[in-house]
XYZ file of C-alpha atoms in Angstrom:
534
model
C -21.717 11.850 20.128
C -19.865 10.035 22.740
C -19.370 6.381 20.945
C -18.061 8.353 17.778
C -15.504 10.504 19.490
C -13.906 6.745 20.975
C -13.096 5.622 17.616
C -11.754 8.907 15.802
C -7.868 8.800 15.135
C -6.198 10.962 18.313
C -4.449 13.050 15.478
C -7.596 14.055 13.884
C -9.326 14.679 17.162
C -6.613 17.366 17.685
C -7.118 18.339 14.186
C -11.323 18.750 14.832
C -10.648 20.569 17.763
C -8.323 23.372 16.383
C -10.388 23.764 13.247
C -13.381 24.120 14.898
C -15.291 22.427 12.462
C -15.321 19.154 10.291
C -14.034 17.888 6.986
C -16.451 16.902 4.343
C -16.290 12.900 3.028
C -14.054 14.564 0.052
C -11.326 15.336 1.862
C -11.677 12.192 4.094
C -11.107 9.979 1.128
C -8.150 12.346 -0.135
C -6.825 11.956 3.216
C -6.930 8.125 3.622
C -5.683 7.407 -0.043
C -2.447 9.356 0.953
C -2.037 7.893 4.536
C -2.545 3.985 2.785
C -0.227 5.260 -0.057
C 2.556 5.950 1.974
C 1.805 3.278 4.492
C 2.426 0.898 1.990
C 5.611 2.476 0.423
C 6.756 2.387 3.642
C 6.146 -1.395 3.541
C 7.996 -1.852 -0.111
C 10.686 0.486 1.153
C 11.488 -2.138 3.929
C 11.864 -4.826 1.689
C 14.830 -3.348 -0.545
C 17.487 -3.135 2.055
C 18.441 -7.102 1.292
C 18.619 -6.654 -2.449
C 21.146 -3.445 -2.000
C 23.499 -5.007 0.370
C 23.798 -8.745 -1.020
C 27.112 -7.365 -2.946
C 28.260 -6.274 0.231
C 27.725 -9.511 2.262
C 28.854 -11.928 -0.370
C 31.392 -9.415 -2.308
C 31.717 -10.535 -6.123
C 33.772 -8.080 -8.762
C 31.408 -6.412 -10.057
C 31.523 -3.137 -12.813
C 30.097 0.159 -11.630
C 29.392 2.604 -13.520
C 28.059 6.941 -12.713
C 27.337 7.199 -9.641
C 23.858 8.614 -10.302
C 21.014 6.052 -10.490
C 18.498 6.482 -13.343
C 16.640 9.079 -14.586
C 19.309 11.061 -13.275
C 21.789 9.264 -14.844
C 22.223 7.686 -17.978
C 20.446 4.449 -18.525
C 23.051 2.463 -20.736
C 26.440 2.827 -19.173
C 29.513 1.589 -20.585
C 31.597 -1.148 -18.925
C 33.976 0.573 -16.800
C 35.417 -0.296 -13.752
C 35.169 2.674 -11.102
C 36.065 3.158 -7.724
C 33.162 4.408 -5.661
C 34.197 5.151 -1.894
C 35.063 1.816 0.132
C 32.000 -0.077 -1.741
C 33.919 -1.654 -4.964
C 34.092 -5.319 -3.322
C 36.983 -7.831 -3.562
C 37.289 -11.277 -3.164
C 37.790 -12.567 0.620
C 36.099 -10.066 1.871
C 32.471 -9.566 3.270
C 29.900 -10.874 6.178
C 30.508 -14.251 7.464
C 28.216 -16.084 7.292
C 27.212 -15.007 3.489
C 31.002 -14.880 2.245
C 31.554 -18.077 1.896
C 31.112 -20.491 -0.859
C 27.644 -21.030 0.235
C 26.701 -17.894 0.736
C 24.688 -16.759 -2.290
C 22.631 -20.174 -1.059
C 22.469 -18.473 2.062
C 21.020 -15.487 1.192
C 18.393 -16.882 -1.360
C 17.469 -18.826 1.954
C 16.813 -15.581 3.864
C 14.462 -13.991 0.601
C 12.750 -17.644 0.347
C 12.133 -17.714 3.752
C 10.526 -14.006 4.569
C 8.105 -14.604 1.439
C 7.184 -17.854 2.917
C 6.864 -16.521 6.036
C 4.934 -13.526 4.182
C 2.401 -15.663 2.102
C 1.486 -18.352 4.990
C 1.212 -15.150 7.128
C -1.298 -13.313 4.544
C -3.859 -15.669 5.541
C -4.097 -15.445 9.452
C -3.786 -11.448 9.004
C -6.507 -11.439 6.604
C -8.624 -13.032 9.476
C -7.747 -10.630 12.215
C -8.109 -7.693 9.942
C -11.642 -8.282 9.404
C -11.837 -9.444 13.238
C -9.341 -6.744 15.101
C -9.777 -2.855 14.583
C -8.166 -2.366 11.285
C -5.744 1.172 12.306
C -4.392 -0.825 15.071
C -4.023 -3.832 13.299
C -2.212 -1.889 10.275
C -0.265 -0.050 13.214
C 1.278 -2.537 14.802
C 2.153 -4.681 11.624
C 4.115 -1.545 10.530
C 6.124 -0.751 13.829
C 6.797 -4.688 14.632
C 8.359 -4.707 10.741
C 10.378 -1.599 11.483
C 11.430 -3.296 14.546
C 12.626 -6.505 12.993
C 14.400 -4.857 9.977
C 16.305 -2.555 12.287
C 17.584 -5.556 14.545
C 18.590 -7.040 10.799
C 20.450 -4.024 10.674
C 21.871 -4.102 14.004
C 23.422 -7.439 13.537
C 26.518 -5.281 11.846
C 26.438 -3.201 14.968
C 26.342 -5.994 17.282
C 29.151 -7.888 15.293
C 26.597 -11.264 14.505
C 27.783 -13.633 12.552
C 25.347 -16.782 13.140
C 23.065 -17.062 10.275
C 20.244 -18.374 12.323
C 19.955 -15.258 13.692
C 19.353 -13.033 9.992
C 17.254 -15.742 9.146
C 14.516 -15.064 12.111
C 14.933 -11.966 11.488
C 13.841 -11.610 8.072
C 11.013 -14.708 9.202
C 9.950 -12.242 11.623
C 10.208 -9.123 9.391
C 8.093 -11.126 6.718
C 4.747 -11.877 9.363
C 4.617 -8.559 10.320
C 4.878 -7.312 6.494
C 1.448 -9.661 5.956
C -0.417 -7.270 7.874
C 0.289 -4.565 5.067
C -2.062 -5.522 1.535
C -5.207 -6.832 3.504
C -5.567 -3.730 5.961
C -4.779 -1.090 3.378
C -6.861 -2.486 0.258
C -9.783 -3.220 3.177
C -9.295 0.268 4.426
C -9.508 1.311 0.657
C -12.612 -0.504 0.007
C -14.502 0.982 3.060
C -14.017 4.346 1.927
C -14.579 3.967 -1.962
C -17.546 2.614 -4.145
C -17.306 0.229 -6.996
C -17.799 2.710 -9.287
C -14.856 4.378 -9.679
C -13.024 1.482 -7.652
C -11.125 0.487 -10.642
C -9.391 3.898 -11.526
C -9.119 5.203 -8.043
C -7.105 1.722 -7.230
C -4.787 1.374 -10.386
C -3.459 5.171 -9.741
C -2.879 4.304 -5.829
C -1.572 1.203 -6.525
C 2.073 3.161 -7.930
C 2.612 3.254 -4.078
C 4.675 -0.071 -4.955
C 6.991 1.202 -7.495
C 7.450 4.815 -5.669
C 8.569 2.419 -2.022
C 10.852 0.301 -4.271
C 12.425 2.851 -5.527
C 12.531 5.020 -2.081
C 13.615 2.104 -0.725
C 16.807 1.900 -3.005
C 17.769 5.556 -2.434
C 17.831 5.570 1.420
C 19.332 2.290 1.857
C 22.132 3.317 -0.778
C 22.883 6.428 0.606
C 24.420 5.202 3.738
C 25.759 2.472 2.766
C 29.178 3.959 2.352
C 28.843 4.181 6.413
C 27.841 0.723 7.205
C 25.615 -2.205 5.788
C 23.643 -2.013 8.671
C 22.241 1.424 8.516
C 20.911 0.443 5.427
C 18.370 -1.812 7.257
C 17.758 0.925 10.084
C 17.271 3.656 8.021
C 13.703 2.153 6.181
C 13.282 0.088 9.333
C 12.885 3.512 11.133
C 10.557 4.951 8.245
C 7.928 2.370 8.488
C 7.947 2.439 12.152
C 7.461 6.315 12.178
C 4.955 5.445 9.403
C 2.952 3.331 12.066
C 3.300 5.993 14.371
C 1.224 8.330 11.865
C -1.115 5.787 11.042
C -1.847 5.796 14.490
C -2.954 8.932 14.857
C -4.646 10.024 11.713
C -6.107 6.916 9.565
C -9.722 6.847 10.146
C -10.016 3.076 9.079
C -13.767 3.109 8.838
C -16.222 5.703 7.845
C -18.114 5.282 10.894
C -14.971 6.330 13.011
C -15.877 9.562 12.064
C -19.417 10.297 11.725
C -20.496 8.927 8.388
C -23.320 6.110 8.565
C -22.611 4.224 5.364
C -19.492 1.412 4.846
C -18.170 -0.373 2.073
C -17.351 3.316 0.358
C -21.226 3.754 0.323
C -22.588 0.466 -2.194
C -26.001 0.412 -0.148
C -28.841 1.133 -2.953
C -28.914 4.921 -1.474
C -25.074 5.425 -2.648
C -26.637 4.276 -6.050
C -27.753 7.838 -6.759
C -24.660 9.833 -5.685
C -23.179 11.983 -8.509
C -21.330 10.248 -11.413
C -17.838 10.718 -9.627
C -19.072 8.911 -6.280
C -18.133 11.898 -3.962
C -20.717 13.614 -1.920
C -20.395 17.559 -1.750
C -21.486 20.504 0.381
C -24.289 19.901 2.127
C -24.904 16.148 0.762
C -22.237 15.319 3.537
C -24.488 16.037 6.583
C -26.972 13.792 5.266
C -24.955 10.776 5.330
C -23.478 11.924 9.000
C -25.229 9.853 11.833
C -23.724 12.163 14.595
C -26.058 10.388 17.449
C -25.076 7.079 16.354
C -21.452 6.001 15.817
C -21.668 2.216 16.290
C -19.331 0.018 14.254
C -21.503 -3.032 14.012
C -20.738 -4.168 10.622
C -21.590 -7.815 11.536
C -19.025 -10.966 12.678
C -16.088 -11.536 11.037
C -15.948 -13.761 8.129
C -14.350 -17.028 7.968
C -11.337 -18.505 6.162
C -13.831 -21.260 4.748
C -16.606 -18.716 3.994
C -14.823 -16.247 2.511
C -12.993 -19.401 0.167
C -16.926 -19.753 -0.832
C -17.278 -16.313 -2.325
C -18.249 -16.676 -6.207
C -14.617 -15.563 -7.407
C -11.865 -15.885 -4.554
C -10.609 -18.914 -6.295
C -10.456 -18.211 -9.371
C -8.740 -14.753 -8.989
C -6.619 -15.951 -6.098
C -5.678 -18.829 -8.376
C -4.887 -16.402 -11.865
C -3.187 -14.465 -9.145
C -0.718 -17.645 -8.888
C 0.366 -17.138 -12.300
C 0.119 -13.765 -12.697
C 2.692 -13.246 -9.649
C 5.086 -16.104 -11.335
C 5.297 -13.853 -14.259
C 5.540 -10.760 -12.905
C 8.006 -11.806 -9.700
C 10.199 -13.303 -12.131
C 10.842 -10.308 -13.664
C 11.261 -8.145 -10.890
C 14.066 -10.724 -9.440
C 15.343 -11.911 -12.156
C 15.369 -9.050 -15.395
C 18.564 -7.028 -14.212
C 20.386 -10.212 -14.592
C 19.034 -11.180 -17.583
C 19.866 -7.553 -19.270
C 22.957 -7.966 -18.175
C 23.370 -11.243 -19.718
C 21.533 -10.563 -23.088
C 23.171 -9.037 -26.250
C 21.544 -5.823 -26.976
C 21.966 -3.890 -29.828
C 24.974 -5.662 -30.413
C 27.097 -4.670 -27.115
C 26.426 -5.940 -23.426
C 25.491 -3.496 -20.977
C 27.090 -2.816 -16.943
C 25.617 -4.459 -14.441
C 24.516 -1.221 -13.079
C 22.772 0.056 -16.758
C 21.226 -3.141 -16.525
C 19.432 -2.123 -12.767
C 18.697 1.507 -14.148
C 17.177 0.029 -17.611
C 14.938 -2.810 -15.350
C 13.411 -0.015 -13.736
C 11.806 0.719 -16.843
C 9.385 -2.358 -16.521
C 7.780 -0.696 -13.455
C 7.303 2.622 -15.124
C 5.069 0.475 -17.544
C 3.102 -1.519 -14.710
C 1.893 2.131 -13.415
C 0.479 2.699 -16.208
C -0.702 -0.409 -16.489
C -2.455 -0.997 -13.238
C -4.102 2.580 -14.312
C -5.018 1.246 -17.481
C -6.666 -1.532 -16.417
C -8.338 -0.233 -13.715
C -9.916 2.246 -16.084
C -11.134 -0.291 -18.377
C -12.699 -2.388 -15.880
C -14.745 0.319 -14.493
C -15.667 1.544 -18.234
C -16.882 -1.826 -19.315
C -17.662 -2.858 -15.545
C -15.771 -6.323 -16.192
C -13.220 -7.440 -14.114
C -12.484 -10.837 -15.451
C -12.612 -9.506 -19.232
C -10.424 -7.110 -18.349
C -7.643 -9.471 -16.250
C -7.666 -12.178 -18.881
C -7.068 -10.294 -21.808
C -4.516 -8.515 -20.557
C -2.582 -11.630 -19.461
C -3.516 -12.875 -23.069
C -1.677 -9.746 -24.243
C 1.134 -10.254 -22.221
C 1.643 -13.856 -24.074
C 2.593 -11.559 -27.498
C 4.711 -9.326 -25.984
C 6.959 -11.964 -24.020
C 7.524 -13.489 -27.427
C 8.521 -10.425 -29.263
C 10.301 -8.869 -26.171
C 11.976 -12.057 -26.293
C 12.845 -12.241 -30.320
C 13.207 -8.717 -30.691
C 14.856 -7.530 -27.430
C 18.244 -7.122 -28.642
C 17.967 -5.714 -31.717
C 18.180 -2.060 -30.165
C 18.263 -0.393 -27.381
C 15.237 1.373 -28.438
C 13.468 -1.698 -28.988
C 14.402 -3.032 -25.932
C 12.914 -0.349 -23.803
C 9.455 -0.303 -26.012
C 8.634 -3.892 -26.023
C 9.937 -4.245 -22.119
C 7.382 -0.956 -21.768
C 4.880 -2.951 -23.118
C 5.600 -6.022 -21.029
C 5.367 -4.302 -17.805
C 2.103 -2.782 -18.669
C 0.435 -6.412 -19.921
C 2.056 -8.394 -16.725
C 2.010 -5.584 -14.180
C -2.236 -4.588 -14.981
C -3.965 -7.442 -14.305
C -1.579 -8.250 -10.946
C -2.733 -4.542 -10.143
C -6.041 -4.866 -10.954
C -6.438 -8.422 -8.570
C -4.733 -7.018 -5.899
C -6.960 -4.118 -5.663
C -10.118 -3.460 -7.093
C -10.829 -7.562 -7.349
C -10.141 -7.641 -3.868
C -12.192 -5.261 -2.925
C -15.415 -6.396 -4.716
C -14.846 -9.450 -3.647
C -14.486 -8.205 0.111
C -18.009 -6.461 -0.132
C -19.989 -9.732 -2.698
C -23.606 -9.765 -2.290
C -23.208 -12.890 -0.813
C -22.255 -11.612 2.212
C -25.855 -10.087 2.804
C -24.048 -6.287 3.525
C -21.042 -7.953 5.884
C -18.365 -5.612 5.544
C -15.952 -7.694 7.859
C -14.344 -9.877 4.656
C -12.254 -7.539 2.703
C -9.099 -8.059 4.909
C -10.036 -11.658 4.734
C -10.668 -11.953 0.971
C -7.727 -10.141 0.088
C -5.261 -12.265 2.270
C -6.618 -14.830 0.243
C -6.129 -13.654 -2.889
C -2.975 -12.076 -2.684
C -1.463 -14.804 -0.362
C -2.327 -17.474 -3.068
C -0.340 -14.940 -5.136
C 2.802 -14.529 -3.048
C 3.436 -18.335 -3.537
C 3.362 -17.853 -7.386
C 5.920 -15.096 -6.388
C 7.891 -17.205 -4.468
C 7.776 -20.197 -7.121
C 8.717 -18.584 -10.273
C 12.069 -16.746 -9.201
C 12.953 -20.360 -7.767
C 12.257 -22.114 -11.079
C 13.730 -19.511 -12.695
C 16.999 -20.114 -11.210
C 16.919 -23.772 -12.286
C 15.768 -23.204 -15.905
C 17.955 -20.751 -17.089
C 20.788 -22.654 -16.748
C 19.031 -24.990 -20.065
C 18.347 -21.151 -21.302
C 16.408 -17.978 -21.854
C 13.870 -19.302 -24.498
C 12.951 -22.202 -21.707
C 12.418 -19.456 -18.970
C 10.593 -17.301 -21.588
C 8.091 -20.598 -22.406
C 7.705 -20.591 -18.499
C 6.378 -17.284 -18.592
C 3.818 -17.123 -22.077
C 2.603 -21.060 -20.341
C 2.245 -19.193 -17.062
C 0.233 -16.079 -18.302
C -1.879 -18.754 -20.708
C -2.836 -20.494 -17.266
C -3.763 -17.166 -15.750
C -6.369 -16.053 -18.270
C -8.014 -19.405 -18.826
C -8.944 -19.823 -15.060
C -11.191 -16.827 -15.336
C -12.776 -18.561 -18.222
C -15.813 -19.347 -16.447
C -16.128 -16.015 -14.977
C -15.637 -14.037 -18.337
C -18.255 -16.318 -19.803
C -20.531 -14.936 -17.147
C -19.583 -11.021 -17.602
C -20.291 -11.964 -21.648
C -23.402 -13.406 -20.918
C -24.409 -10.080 -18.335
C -23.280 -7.444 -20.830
C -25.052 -9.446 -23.922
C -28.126 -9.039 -21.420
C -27.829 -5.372 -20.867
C -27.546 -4.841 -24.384
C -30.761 -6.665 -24.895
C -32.628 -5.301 -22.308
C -31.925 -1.762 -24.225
C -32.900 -3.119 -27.292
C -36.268 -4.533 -26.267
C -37.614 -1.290 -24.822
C -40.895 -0.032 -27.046
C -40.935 1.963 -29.701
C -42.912 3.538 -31.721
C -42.786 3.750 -35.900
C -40.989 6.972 -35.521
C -38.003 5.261 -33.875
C -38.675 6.841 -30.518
C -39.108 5.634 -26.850
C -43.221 4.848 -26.691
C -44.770 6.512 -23.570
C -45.516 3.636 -20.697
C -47.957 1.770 -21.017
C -49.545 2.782 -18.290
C -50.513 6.217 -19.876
C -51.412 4.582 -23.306
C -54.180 2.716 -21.559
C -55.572 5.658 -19.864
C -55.349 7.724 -22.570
C-alpha cells in the first residue's frame, strides 16, 4: 500500500517495522490523545516564562514566603520576609528597559501584544490547518514558538536592552502559538466520534492546567542562574515537542490505514459498540490497506465556515466566557492578596499557591461538562447553564470569600468549575461538532477552521477583560465582580436560540417514544405489518 506508507509518521514507520505487525484503532486513539496532550502543555508551558520573571525585570519588594510551591507547601503562608538566593529584588535594580517607571506599562504591552498577535493569528491558522497537512502544520508552529521564546531568552545572554526587540519577540512567539488549539482539537476530532466526544475532550482538556503549572516549575528552577534560561528552558521543550510530533502523530486516520475520518460519524460508525472503539478483528474491517488516499474534499472557507449553524453563537459566548475566565487567571493572585480573608491578609506568594486552586476546579469542570453534554446530547443546554451557575457563585464567592479560609477555597472551587466548564466544553467538543456539521455534506477539512474561529473570537474576550479589569478595580472589587456576573449573563443568553432548539429536539424524542403503539396490556404492539397478515 504504497500511497499509505507516504503519509505514516517516520517514527511509527520504524515502530511498524520492528513490531512486525500493526496497532489496532484502540491504541491509535490512546496514542494521539497523549501526543496532542503534551503537545499542547508544551504550548501552555511556553507561555509562563513572562509571568515568572516580571519581578525580576521590573524588581518591586515583594514578601516570600517557603520555598516550596503548593501542594508541597503550605497554601496560606504568613507574611515574612525571606531571603531566597540572589532573587529577593530591590529597588534600582532590574532589566532596562522594564525597570523604569514605565516599565510595568511596558510589560503589559508585551502580554497585550502576543495575545493580539495570538487571536488575529487564530484565524489564518485555522485556514491552513484545514488546507496544509495538519502534523506539519502543528510541527512547525511548535518549533518556530520554541525558537522565538528562546531568542526572548537570549536577549539576557546577548545583553539587549531595546524594547522593540522583546516586543517582536513575544509578537512572533504569539503567531506561531495560533497554530496550537485548531491543529490539536482538529486532530482530536478526526480520531474521535461525537459520542463520547464530550467526556473524552473535558478529561484531555487538563493538558492546560498540567503546562501552566509545568511551565512554572521549569522556568523557576533556573531562575536563580539567569532570567533568560527561564525562557530557553520551555522554549527548548516545545521545540523537542515538535520534533516528536514529527515523527509519531498520525494526524489523520487515513495516514495509517483506516478508511473512515471525522473519528468514524459516517452512518456505519453508528453501530460501533457503546464506547465508540472498535476491537479485535472489527479493526481490519475498517482498514482500506489498497487505498490510502486523503481526499477529504477542499478546504473550507473563512466565510463558509462563519455560515455553519452555531460558529457565531459559540464563538460569540466564547467572548464572554474567556472575559470571565481570563480575568481570573490574570488577575485572582492579586486580588487574594488584596482581599481580607478570614480576618488576616495573606503573602503574595500564598496568594499564587491558593489561585491555583481555581484550576483544580476547571478540570473538573471541563470533565463535568463534557459528561453532561454527551449524557443529555446538548451542548448549548449544557454551556448556558453552567455560565448561569457561574452568575451565583461570583456573588457568593464575592460576599462570602473572606469569611474563612475554608470558605474561600470552596466557593473559589466552585467558581472555577462553573467558569472553567463551559470555556472547556467550547473549546473542544463544540469545536469539534461544529468542524464535522452536516452542513458540510461529509467535508472534514473545517475543524481547524471552525475552531480558529471560535476560540480566536475567544482570545479577544481574553485579551479585553484583564484590560478592563485593570481600569475598574481602581473604583473597586464589587464593580469588577458586576463585570464578571454581566459578562457570564451575556454568555448564556447568546445560546438562547440554540437551547430553544435542543428543547424543542429532546421534547421531540420524548414524543416520538411516547407515540409508539401499544396494546391494553401496556406493551409494545407487534408492527403492523404482521397484524395485517395475521
Amino acid at each position: 500500500m504504497p500511497m499509505v506508507r507516504e503519509r505514516i509518521p517516520p517514527g511509527l514507520h520504524l515502530i511498524r517495522s520492528l513490531r512486525g505487525k500493526e496497532w489496532n484503532l484502540t491504541t491509535y486513539r490512546y496514542v494521539v490523545l497523549l501526543l496532542t496532550f503534551i503537545a499542547y502543555a508544551c504550548y501552555h508551558a511556553s507561555r509562563k516564562p513572562t509571568s515568572i520573571v516580571k519581578s525580576i525585570l521590573d524588581p518591586e519588594p515583594v514578601h516570600r514566603g517557603l520555598t516550596h510551591p503548593w501542594p508541597l507547601g503550605e497554601v496560606f503562608i504568613k507574611e515574612t520576609t525571606v531571603m531566597v538566593g540572589n532573587l529577593t529584588a530591590s529597588p534600582g535594580k532590574g532589566w532596562v528597559p522594564f525597570n523604569g517607571k514605565d516599565g510595568t506599562a511596558k510589560l503589559g504591552e508585551i502580554d497585550v501584544a502576543f495575545l493580539a498577535c495570538y487571536s488575529a493569528g487564530m484565524y489564518v491558522a485555522g485556514h491552513l490547518g484545514d488546507t496544509l497537512d495538519l502534523r506539519l502544520f502543528l510541527t512547525t508552529g511548535m518549533i518556530g514558538s520554541g525558537i522565538f521564546v528562546g531568542l526572548f531568552g537570549m536577549g539576557y545572554f546577548w545583553n539587549i536592552h531595546v524594547f522593540w526587540f522583546y516586543l517582536v519577540m513575544q509578537m512572533l512567539a504569539g503567531l506561531f502559538q495560533a497554530t496550537g488549539w485548531p491543529s490539536v482539537v482538529a486532530v482530536i476530532g478526526n480520531w474521535f466520534g461525537k459520542r463520547k466526544r464530550g467526556l473524552i475532550m473535558g478529561i484531555w482538556n487538563a493538558h492546560t492546567s498540567v503546562g501552566n503549572i509545568t511551565g512554572s516549575l521549569l522556568a523557576a528552577s533556573v531562575l536563580q542562574h539567569g532570567w533568560g534560561w527561564s525562557f530557553i528552558l520551555p522554549g527548548a521543550c516545545i521545540f523537542l515537542g515538535g520534533i516528536m510530533v514529527y515523527l509519531f502523530l498520525a494526524a489523520y486516520p487515513e495516514d495509517v490505514g483506516f478508511a473512515c475520518t471525522n473519528g468514524m460519524v459516517s452512518s456505519e460508525a453508528e453501530e460501533l459498540p457503546k464506547d465508540g472503539i472498535l476491537k479485535g478483528n472489527d479493526v481490519e474491517a475498517e482498514r482500506k490497506p489498497d487505498h490510502g488516499s486523503r481526499d477529504r474534499g477542499a478546504a473550507v472557507g473563512i466565510l463558509e465556515a462563519f455560515r455553519i449553524p452555531g460558529v457565531i453563537p459559540f464563538a460569540l459566548c466564547l467572548f464572554f466566557a474567556k472575559l470571565v475566565a481570563y480575568t481570573f487567571l490574570y488577575w485572582l493572585p492579586f486580588y487574594l492578596s488584596q482581599t481580607e480573608i478570614g480576618g488576616e491578609y495573606v503573602s503574595v506568594k500564598s496568594a499564587g499557591n491558593l489561585s491555583t486552586l481555581f484550576d483544580v476546579g476547571g478540570i473538573v469542570g471541563g470533565i463535568l461538562a463534557g459528561y453532561m453534554s454527551d449524557k443529555l446530547n446538548a451542548r448549548a443546554i449544557t454551556a448556558a447553564s453552567f455560565m448561569y451557575a457561574a452568575i451565583s457563585v461570583l456573588v457568593l464567592y464575592r460576599l462570602y470569600g473572606g469569611i474563612s479560609k475554608t470558605w474561600n477555597i470552596i466557593l473559589m472551587m466552585f467558581a472555577g468549575l462553573f467558569v472553567n466548564g463551559p470555556y472547556a466544553l467550547i473549546t473542544t467538543a463544540v469545536s469539534a461538532d461544529l468542524g464535522t456539521h452536516k452542513s458540510l455534506k461529509g467535508n472534514s477539512r473545517a475543524l481547524a477552521t471552525v475552531t480558529a474561529i471560535i476560540d480566536g473570537t475567544g482570545s479577544v474576550g481574553a485579551a479585553l477583560g484583564p484590560l478592563l479589569t485593570g481600569f475598574i478595580s481602581t473604583k473597586g472589587w464589587d464593580e469588577v465582580f458586576f463585570m464578571l456576573c454581566v459578562g457570564a449573563l451575556i454568555a448564556g443568553l447568546l445560546l438562547s436560540r440554540l437551547v430553544f432548539d435542543e428543547f424543542c429536539e429532546r421534547k421531540s424524542e420524548r414524543k416520538s417514544k411516547h407515540n409508539t403503539p401499544t396494546d391494553v396490556s401496556g406493551s409494545v404492539s407487534q408492527p403492523l405489518l404482521e397484524d395485517q397478515s395475521s
